Amino acid sequence: MSNALSMGPPPPPNPGAGETPDSNALALPQQAEEQSAAPAQQVAPPNHQQTVAALRHFSAIQDALMSLLDDPSVGKSDLKSKAIDAASKLVATSNLTPVQAVSLLSDFPDRAFDQKKWLEQHLIMIVTGSEAVLSHHQSGFLGQDVDSTPPDESDHMNAITQLANQYRGARNA
């Protein structure tokens, strides 16, 4: 797997058409095929605050997905209640809104094996999204002074919403 810092600039993440940040819990990450299918449009790279917020967002969701995938019963028995608990924790820590959590869980499968595949697919989306945001940030600020302004953790959802709107605006331009 290539390192996010060694890759060239990627196309910006491409959230689903017509969705608001609250309607898609994984609004920033997208499958690599979708990113490469359309030509990249110029969009300002995420600033330091947005990049840190995105990485925190992805990390929290990745931790929740990994905890479910590490469960010995994954793929063998129903994990719906554990998935609901994980989503509730993400809502409690302001990494997801309640609407995003409901949207995310609405397509959680009923069959145990399908649940494992769903978790793995969403984990891939999170990792891809993290790498895309890091690479896009790096490509925009290469050679410039490092922004050492500490990010504002209390403004996490606002930074995520701004970043999602920034990418969405470039796609719709």
mmCIF file with all atom_site columns, N, CA, C and O in Angstrom, residues 76-110:
data_model
loop_
_atom_site.group_PDB
_atom_site.id
_atom_site.type_symbol
_atom_site.label_atom_id
_atom_site.label_alt_id
_atom_site.label_comp_id
_atom_site.label_asym_id
_atom_site.label_entity_id
_atom_site.label_seq_id
_atom_site.pdbx_PDB_ins_code
_atom_site.Cartn_x
_atom_site.Cartn_y
_atom_site.Cartn_z
_atom_site.occupancy
_atom_site.B_iso_or_equiv
_atom_site.pdbx_formal_charge
_atom_site.auth_seq_id
_atom_site.auth_comp_id
_atom_site.auth_asym_id
_atom_site.auth_atom_id
_atom_site.pdbx_PDB_model_num
ATOM 1   N N  . LYS A 1 76  ? -20.092 -14.321 12.244 1.00 0.00 ? 76  LYS A N  1
ATOM 2   C CA . LYS A 1 76  ? -20.713 -15.559 12.734 1.00 0.00 ? 76  LYS A CA 1
ATOM 3   C C  . LYS A 1 76  ? -22.054 -15.314 13.411 1.00 0.00 ? 76  LYS A C  1
ATOM 4   O O  . LYS A 1 76  ? -22.926 -16.170 13.385 1.00 0.00 ? 76  LYS A O  1
ATOM 5   N N  . SER A 1 77  ? -22.188 -14.156 14.055 1.00 0.00 ? 77  SER A N  1
ATOM 6   C CA . SER A 1 77  ? -23.452 -13.842 14.723 1.00 0.00 ? 77  SER A CA 1
ATOM 7   C C  . SER A 1 77  ? -23.773 -12.359 14.524 1.00 0.00 ? 77  SER A C  1
ATOM 8   O O  . SER A 1 77  ? -22.918 -11.561 14.148 1.00 0.00 ? 77  SER A O  1
ATOM 9   N N  . ASP A 1 78  ? -25.006 -12.017 14.789 1.00 0.00 ? 78  ASP A N  1
ATOM 10  C CA . ASP A 1 78  ? -25.520 -10.672 14.555 1.00 0.00 ? 78  ASP A CA 1
ATOM 11  C C  . ASP A 1 78  ? -24.831 -9.650  15.466 1.00 0.00 ? 78  ASP A C  1
ATOM 12  O O  . ASP A 1 78  ? -24.803 -9.806  16.677 1.00 0.00 ? 78  ASP A O  1
ATOM 13  N N  . LEU A 1 79  ? -24.276 -8.593  14.862 1.00 0.00 ? 79  LEU A N  1
ATOM 14  C CA . LEU A 1 79  ? -23.611 -7.529  15.610 1.00 0.00 ? 79  LEU A CA 1
ATOM 15  C C  . LEU A 1 79  ? -24.395 -6.219  15.587 1.00 0.00 ? 79  LEU A C  1
ATOM 16  O O  . LEU A 1 79  ? -23.845 -5.163  15.905 1.00 0.00 ? 79  LEU A O  1
ATOM 17  N N  . LYS A 1 80  ? -25.659 -6.278  15.205 1.00 0.00 ? 80  LYS A N  1
ATOM 18  C CA . LYS A 1 80  ? -26.443 -5.037  15.054 1.00 0.00 ? 80  LYS A CA 1
ATOM 19  C C  . LYS A 1 80  ? -26.467 -4.219  16.346 1.00 0.00 ? 80  LYS A C  1
ATOM 20  O O  . LYS A 1 80  ? -26.268 -3.012  16.313 1.00 0.00 ? 80  LYS A O  1
ATOM 21  N N  . SER A 1 81  ? -26.688 -4.867  17.477 1.00 0.00 ? 81  SER A N  1
ATOM 22  C CA . SER A 1 81  ? -26.753 -4.108  18.735 1.00 0.00 ? 81  SER A CA 1
ATOM 23  C C  . SER A 1 81  ? -25.396 -3.490  19.067 1.00 0.00 ? 81  SER A C  1
ATOM 24  O O  . SER A 1 81  ? -25.326 -2.366  19.570 1.00 0.00 ? 81  SER A O  1
ATOM 25  N N  . LYS A 1 82  ? -24.303 -4.184  18.765 1.00 0.00 ? 82  LYS A N  1
ATOM 26  C CA . LYS A 1 82  ? -22.962 -3.630  19.005 1.00 0.00 ? 82  LYS A CA 1
ATOM 27  C C  . LYS A 1 82  ? -22.691 -2.474  18.035 1.00 0.00 ? 82  LYS A C  1
ATOM 28  O O  . LYS A 1 82  ? -22.027 -1.501  18.402 1.00 0.00 ? 82  LYS A O  1
ATOM 29  N N  . ALA A 1 83  ? -23.183 -2.573  16.819 1.00 0.00 ? 83  ALA A N  1
ATOM 30  C CA . ALA A 1 83  ? -23.019 -1.491  15.840 1.00 0.00 ? 83  ALA A CA 1
ATOM 31  C C  . ALA A 1 83  ? -23.803 -0.256  16.291 1.00 0.00 ? 83  ALA A C  1
ATOM 32  O O  . ALA A 1 83  ? -23.318 0.872   16.156 1.00 0.00 ? 83  ALA A O  1
ATOM 33  N N  . ILE A 1 84  ? -24.990 -0.471  16.838 1.00 0.00 ? 84  ILE A N  1
ATOM 34  C CA . ILE A 1 84  ? -25.789 0.643   17.353 1.00 0.00 ? 84  ILE A CA 1
ATOM 35  C C  . ILE A 1 84  ? -25.062 1.306   18.521 1.00 0.00 ? 84  ILE A C  1
ATOM 36  O O  . ILE A 1 84  ? -25.000 2.537   18.611 1.00 0.00 ? 84  ILE A O  1
ATOM 37  N N  . ASP A 1 85  ? -24.474 0.487   19.405 1.00 0.00 ? 85  ASP A N  1
ATOM 38  C CA . ASP A 1 85  ? -23.710 1.037   20.532 1.00 0.00 ? 85  ASP A CA 1
ATOM 39  C C  . ASP A 1 85  ? -22.511 1.851   20.033 1.00 0.00 ? 85  ASP A C  1
ATOM 40  O O  . ASP A 1 85  ? -22.231 2.937   20.551 1.00 0.00 ? 85  ASP A O  1
ATOM 41  N N  . ALA A 1 86  ? -21.806 1.342   19.029 1.00 0.00 ? 86  ALA A N  1
ATOM 42  C CA . ALA A 1 86  ? -20.641 2.049   18.472 1.00 0.00 ? 86  ALA A CA 1
ATOM 43  C C  . ALA A 1 86  ? -21.075 3.375   17.853 1.00 0.00 ? 86  ALA A C  1
ATOM 44  O O  . ALA A 1 86  ? -20.416 4.405   18.047 1.00 0.00 ? 86  ALA A O  1
ATOM 45  N N  . ALA A 1 87  ? -22.180 3.363   17.123 1.00 0.00 ? 87  ALA A N  1
ATOM 46  C CA . ALA A 1 87  ? -22.686 4.598   16.515 1.00 0.00 ? 87  ALA A CA 1
ATOM 47  C C  . ALA A 1 87  ? -23.125 5.588   17.597 1.00 0.00 ? 87  ALA A C  1
ATOM 48  O O  . ALA A 1 87  ? -22.892 6.796   17.463 1.00 0.00 ? 87  ALA A O  1
ATOM 49  N N  . SER A 1 88  ? -23.721 5.079   18.660 1.00 0.00 ? 88  SER A N  1
ATOM 50  C CA . SER A 1 88  ? -24.139 5.948   19.772 1.00 0.00 ? 88  SER A CA 1
ATOM 51  C C  . SER A 1 88  ? -22.939 6.631   20.420 1.00 0.00 ? 88  SER A C  1
ATOM 52  O O  . SER A 1 88  ? -23.003 7.809   20.773 1.00 0.00 ? 88  SER A O  1
ATOM 53  N N  . LYS A 1 89  ? -21.841 5.895   20.550 1.00 0.00 ? 89  LYS A N  1
ATOM 54  C CA . LYS A 1 89  ? -20.621 6.487   21.116 1.00 0.00 ? 89  LYS A CA 1
ATOM 55  C C  . LYS A 1 89  ? -20.077 7.571   20.188 1.00 0.00 ? 89  LYS A C  1
ATOM 56  O O  . LYS A 1 89  ? -19.578 8.600   20.654 1.00 0.00 ? 89  LYS A O  1
ATOM 57  N N  . LEU A 1 90  ? -20.155 7.339   18.876 1.00 0.00 ? 90  LEU A N  1
ATOM 58  C CA . LEU A 1 90  ? -19.693 8.353   17.922 1.00 0.00 ? 90  LEU A CA 1
ATOM 59  C C  . LEU A 1 90  ? -20.562 9.604   17.996 1.00 0.00 ? 90  LEU A C  1
ATOM 60  O O  . LEU A 1 90  ? -20.064 10.723  17.853 1.00 0.00 ? 90  LEU A O  1
ATOM 61  N N  . VAL A 1 91  ? -21.852 9.430   18.237 1.00 0.00 ? 91  VAL A N  1
ATOM 62  C CA . VAL A 1 91  ? -22.748 10.580  18.410 1.00 0.00 ? 91  VAL A CA 1
ATOM 63  C C  . VAL A 1 91  ? -22.400 11.293  19.720 1.00 0.00 ? 91  VAL A C  1
ATOM 64  O O  . VAL A 1 91  ? -22.309 12.525  19.755 1.00 0.00 ? 91  VAL A O  1
ATOM 65  N N  . ALA A 1 92  ? -22.166 10.535  20.774 1.00 0.00 ? 92  ALA A N  1
ATOM 66  C CA . ALA A 1 92  ? -21.856 11.127  22.077 1.00 0.00 ? 92  ALA A CA 1
ATOM 67  C C  . ALA A 1 92  ? -20.560 11.930  22.051 1.00 0.00 ? 92  ALA A C  1
ATOM 68  O O  . ALA A 1 92  ? -20.425 12.917  22.776 1.00 0.00 ? 92  ALA A O  1
ATOM 69  N N  . THR A 1 93  ? -19.617 11.532  21.204 1.00 0.00 ? 93  THR A N  1
ATOM 70  C CA . THR A 1 93  ? -18.339 12.247  21.108 1.00 0.00 ? 93  THR A CA 1
ATOM 71  C C  . THR A 1 93  ? -18.349 13.298  19.997 1.00 0.00 ? 93  THR A C  1
ATOM 72  O O  . THR A 1 93  ? -17.306 13.834  19.634 1.00 0.00 ? 93  THR A O  1
ATOM 73  N N  . SER A 1 94  ? -19.516 13.570  19.449 1.00 0.00 ? 94  SER A N  1
ATOM 74  C CA . SER A 1 94  ? -19.708 14.574  18.386 1.00 0.00 ? 94  SER A CA 1
ATOM 75  C C  . SER A 1 94  ? -18.937 14.264  17.114 1.00 0.00 ? 94  SER A C  1
ATOM 76  O O  . SER A 1 94  ? -18.562 15.162  16.371 1.00 0.00 ? 94  SER A O  1
ATOM 77  N N  . ASN A 1 95  ? -18.695 12.989  16.842 1.00 0.00 ? 95  ASN A N  1
ATOM 78  C CA . ASN A 1 95  ? -18.080 12.600  15.578 1.00 0.00 ? 95  ASN A CA 1
ATOM 79  C C  . ASN A 1 95  ? -19.137 12.305  14.528 1.00 0.00 ? 95  ASN A C  1
ATOM 80  O O  . ASN A 1 95  ? -18.825 12.275  13.338 1.00 0.00 ? 95  ASN A O  1
ATOM 81  N N  . LEU A 1 96  ? -20.345 12.049  14.952 1.00 0.00 ? 96  LEU A N  1
ATOM 82  C CA . LEU A 1 96  ? -21.487 11.886  14.060 1.00 0.00 ? 96  LEU A CA 1
ATOM 83  C C  . LEU A 1 96  ? -22.665 12.626  14.667 1.00 0.00 ? 96  LEU A C  1
ATOM 84  O O  . LEU A 1 96  ? -22.776 12.732  15.893 1.00 0.00 ? 96  LEU A O  1
ATOM 85  N N  . THR A 1 97  ? -23.538 13.114  13.808 1.00 0.00 ? 97  THR A N  1
ATOM 86  C CA . THR A 1 97  ? -24.792 13.657  14.298 1.00 0.00 ? 97  THR A CA 1
ATOM 87  C C  . THR A 1 97  ? -25.765 12.488  14.417 1.00 0.00 ? 97  THR A C  1
ATOM 88  O O  . THR A 1 97  ? -25.552 11.429  13.801 1.00 0.00 ? 97  THR A O  1
ATOM 89  N N  . PRO A 1 98  ? -26.836 12.650  15.167 1.00 0.00 ? 98  PRO A N  1
ATOM 90  C CA . PRO A 1 98  ? -27.821 11.570  15.233 1.00 0.00 ? 98  PRO A CA 1
ATOM 91  C C  . PRO A 1 98  ? -28.362 11.184  13.847 1.00 0.00 ? 98  PRO A C  1
ATOM 92  O O  . PRO A 1 98  ? -28.556 9.999   13.553 1.00 0.00 ? 98  PRO A O  1
ATOM 93  N N  . VAL A 1 99  ? -28.560 12.170  12.981 1.00 0.00 ? 99  VAL A N  1
ATOM 94  C CA . VAL A 1 99  ? -29.061 11.889  11.630 1.00 0.00 ? 99  VAL A CA 1
ATOM 95  C C  . VAL A 1 99  ? -28.049 11.048  10.857 1.00 0.00 ? 99  VAL A C  1
ATOM 96  O O  . VAL A 1 99  ? -28.412 10.103  10.156 1.00 0.00 ? 99  VAL A O  1
ATOM 97  N N  . GLN A 1 100 ? -26.763 11.382  10.991 1.00 0.00 ? 100 GLN A N  1
ATOM 98  C CA . GLN A 1 100 ? -25.721 10.612  10.312 1.00 0.00 ? 100 GLN A CA 1
ATOM 99  C C  . GLN A 1 100 ? -25.679 9.179   10.828 1.00 0.00 ? 100 GLN A C  1
ATOM 100 O O  . GLN A 1 100 ? -25.504 8.240   10.051 1.00 0.00 ? 100 GLN A O  1
ATOM 101 N N  . ALA A 1 101 ? -25.812 9.010   12.140 1.00 0.00 ? 101 ALA A N  1
ATOM 102 C CA . ALA A 1 101 ? -25.774 7.669   12.723 1.00 0.00 ? 101 ALA A CA 1
ATOM 103 C C  . ALA A 1 101 ? -26.933 6.820   12.207 1.00 0.00 ? 101 ALA A C  1
ATOM 104 O O  . ALA A 1 101 ? -26.749 5.659   11.838 1.00 0.00 ? 101 ALA A O  1
ATOM 105 N N  . VAL A 1 102 ? -28.121 7.403   12.162 1.00 0.00 ? 102 VAL A N  1
ATOM 106 C CA . VAL A 1 102 ? -29.287 6.668   11.648 1.00 0.00 ? 102 VAL A CA 1
ATOM 107 C C  . VAL A 1 102 ? -29.074 6.321   10.179 1.00 0.00 ? 102 VAL A C  1
ATOM 108 O O  . VAL A 1 102 ? -29.342 5.194   9.744  1.00 0.00 ? 102 VAL A O  1
ATOM 109 N N  . SER A 1 103 ? -28.562 7.271   9.410  1.00 0.00 ? 103 SER A N  1
ATOM 110 C CA . SER A 1 103 ? -28.295 7.033   7.991  1.00 0.00 ? 103 SER A CA 1
ATOM 111 C C  . SER A 1 103 ? -27.268 5.921   7.808  1.00 0.00 ? 103 SER A C  1
ATOM 112 O O  . SER A 1 103 ? -27.428 5.039   6.963  1.00 0.00 ? 103 SER A O  1
ATOM 113 N N  . LEU A 1 104 ? -26.218 5.970   8.609  1.00 0.00 ? 104 LEU A N  1
ATOM 114 C CA . LEU A 1 104 ? -25.167 4.961   8.528  1.00 0.00 ? 104 LEU A CA 1
ATOM 115 C C  . LEU A 1 104 ? -25.697 3.573   8.859  1.00 0.00 ? 104 LEU A C  1
ATOM 116 O O  . LEU A 1 104 ? -25.399 2.602   8.173  1.00 0.00 ? 104 LEU A O  1
ATOM 117 N N  . LEU A 1 105 ? -26.507 3.487   9.897  1.00 0.00 ? 105 LEU A N  1
ATOM 118 C CA . LEU A 1 105 ? -27.019 2.184   10.333 1.00 0.00 ? 105 LEU A CA 1
ATOM 119 C C  . LEU A 1 105 ? -28.187 1.686   9.489  1.00 0.00 ? 105 LEU A C  1
ATOM 120 O O  . LEU A 1 105 ? -28.535 0.510   9.552  1.00 0.00 ? 105 LEU A O  1
ATOM 121 N N  . SER A 1 106 ? -28.772 2.555   8.687  1.00 0.00 ? 106 SER A N  1
ATOM 122 C CA . SER A 1 106 ? -29.938 2.148   7.898  1.00 0.00 ? 106 SER A CA 1
ATOM 123 C C  . SER A 1 106 ? -29.606 1.084   6.864  1.00 0.00 ? 106 SER A C  1
ATOM 124 O O  . SER A 1 106 ? -30.479 0.303   6.484  1.00 0.00 ? 106 SER A O  1
ATOM 125 N N  . ASP A 1 107 ? -28.362 1.032   6.424  1.00 0.00 ? 107 ASP A N  1
ATOM 126 C CA . ASP A 1 107 ? -28.000 -0.004  5.452  1.00 0.00 ? 107 ASP A CA 1
ATOM 127 C C  . ASP A 1 107 ? -27.130 -1.098  6.063  1.00 0.00 ? 107 ASP A C  1
ATOM 128 O O  . ASP A 1 107 ? -26.492 -1.866  5.347  1.00 0.00 ? 107 ASP A O  1
ATOM 129 N N  . PHE A 1 108 ? -27.081 -1.164  7.402  1.00 0.00 ? 108 PHE A N  1
ATOM 130 C CA . PHE A 1 108 ? -26.336 -2.234  8.067  1.00 0.00 ? 108 PHE A CA 1
ATOM 131 C C  . PHE A 1 108 ? -27.094 -3.544  7.849  1.00 0.00 ? 108 PHE A C  1
ATOM 132 O O  . PHE A 1 108 ? -28.272 -3.654  8.194  1.00 0.00 ? 108 PHE A O  1
ATOM 133 N N  . PRO A 1 109 ? -26.446 -4.548  7.254  1.00 0.00 ? 109 PRO A N  1
ATOM 134 C CA . PRO A 1 109 ? -27.144 -5.782  6.889  1.00 0.00 ? 109 PRO A CA 1
ATOM 135 C C  . PRO A 1 109 ? -27.634 -6.589  8.092  1.00 0.00 ? 109 PRO A C  1
ATOM 136 O O  . PRO A 1 109 ? -27.177 -6.396  9.219  1.00 0.00 ? 109 PRO A O  1
ATOM 137 N N  . ASP A 1 110 ? -28.525 -7.522  7.809  1.00 0.00 ? 110 ASP A N  1
ATOM 138 C CA . ASP A 1 110 ? -29.060 -8.391  8.848  1.00 0.00 ? 110 ASP A CA 1
ATOM 139 C C  . ASP A 1 110 ? -28.231 -9.663  9.015  1.00 0.00 ? 110 ASP A C  1
ATOM 140 O O  . ASP A 1 110 ? -28.112 -10.182 10.113 1.00 0.00 ? 110 ASP A O  1
#
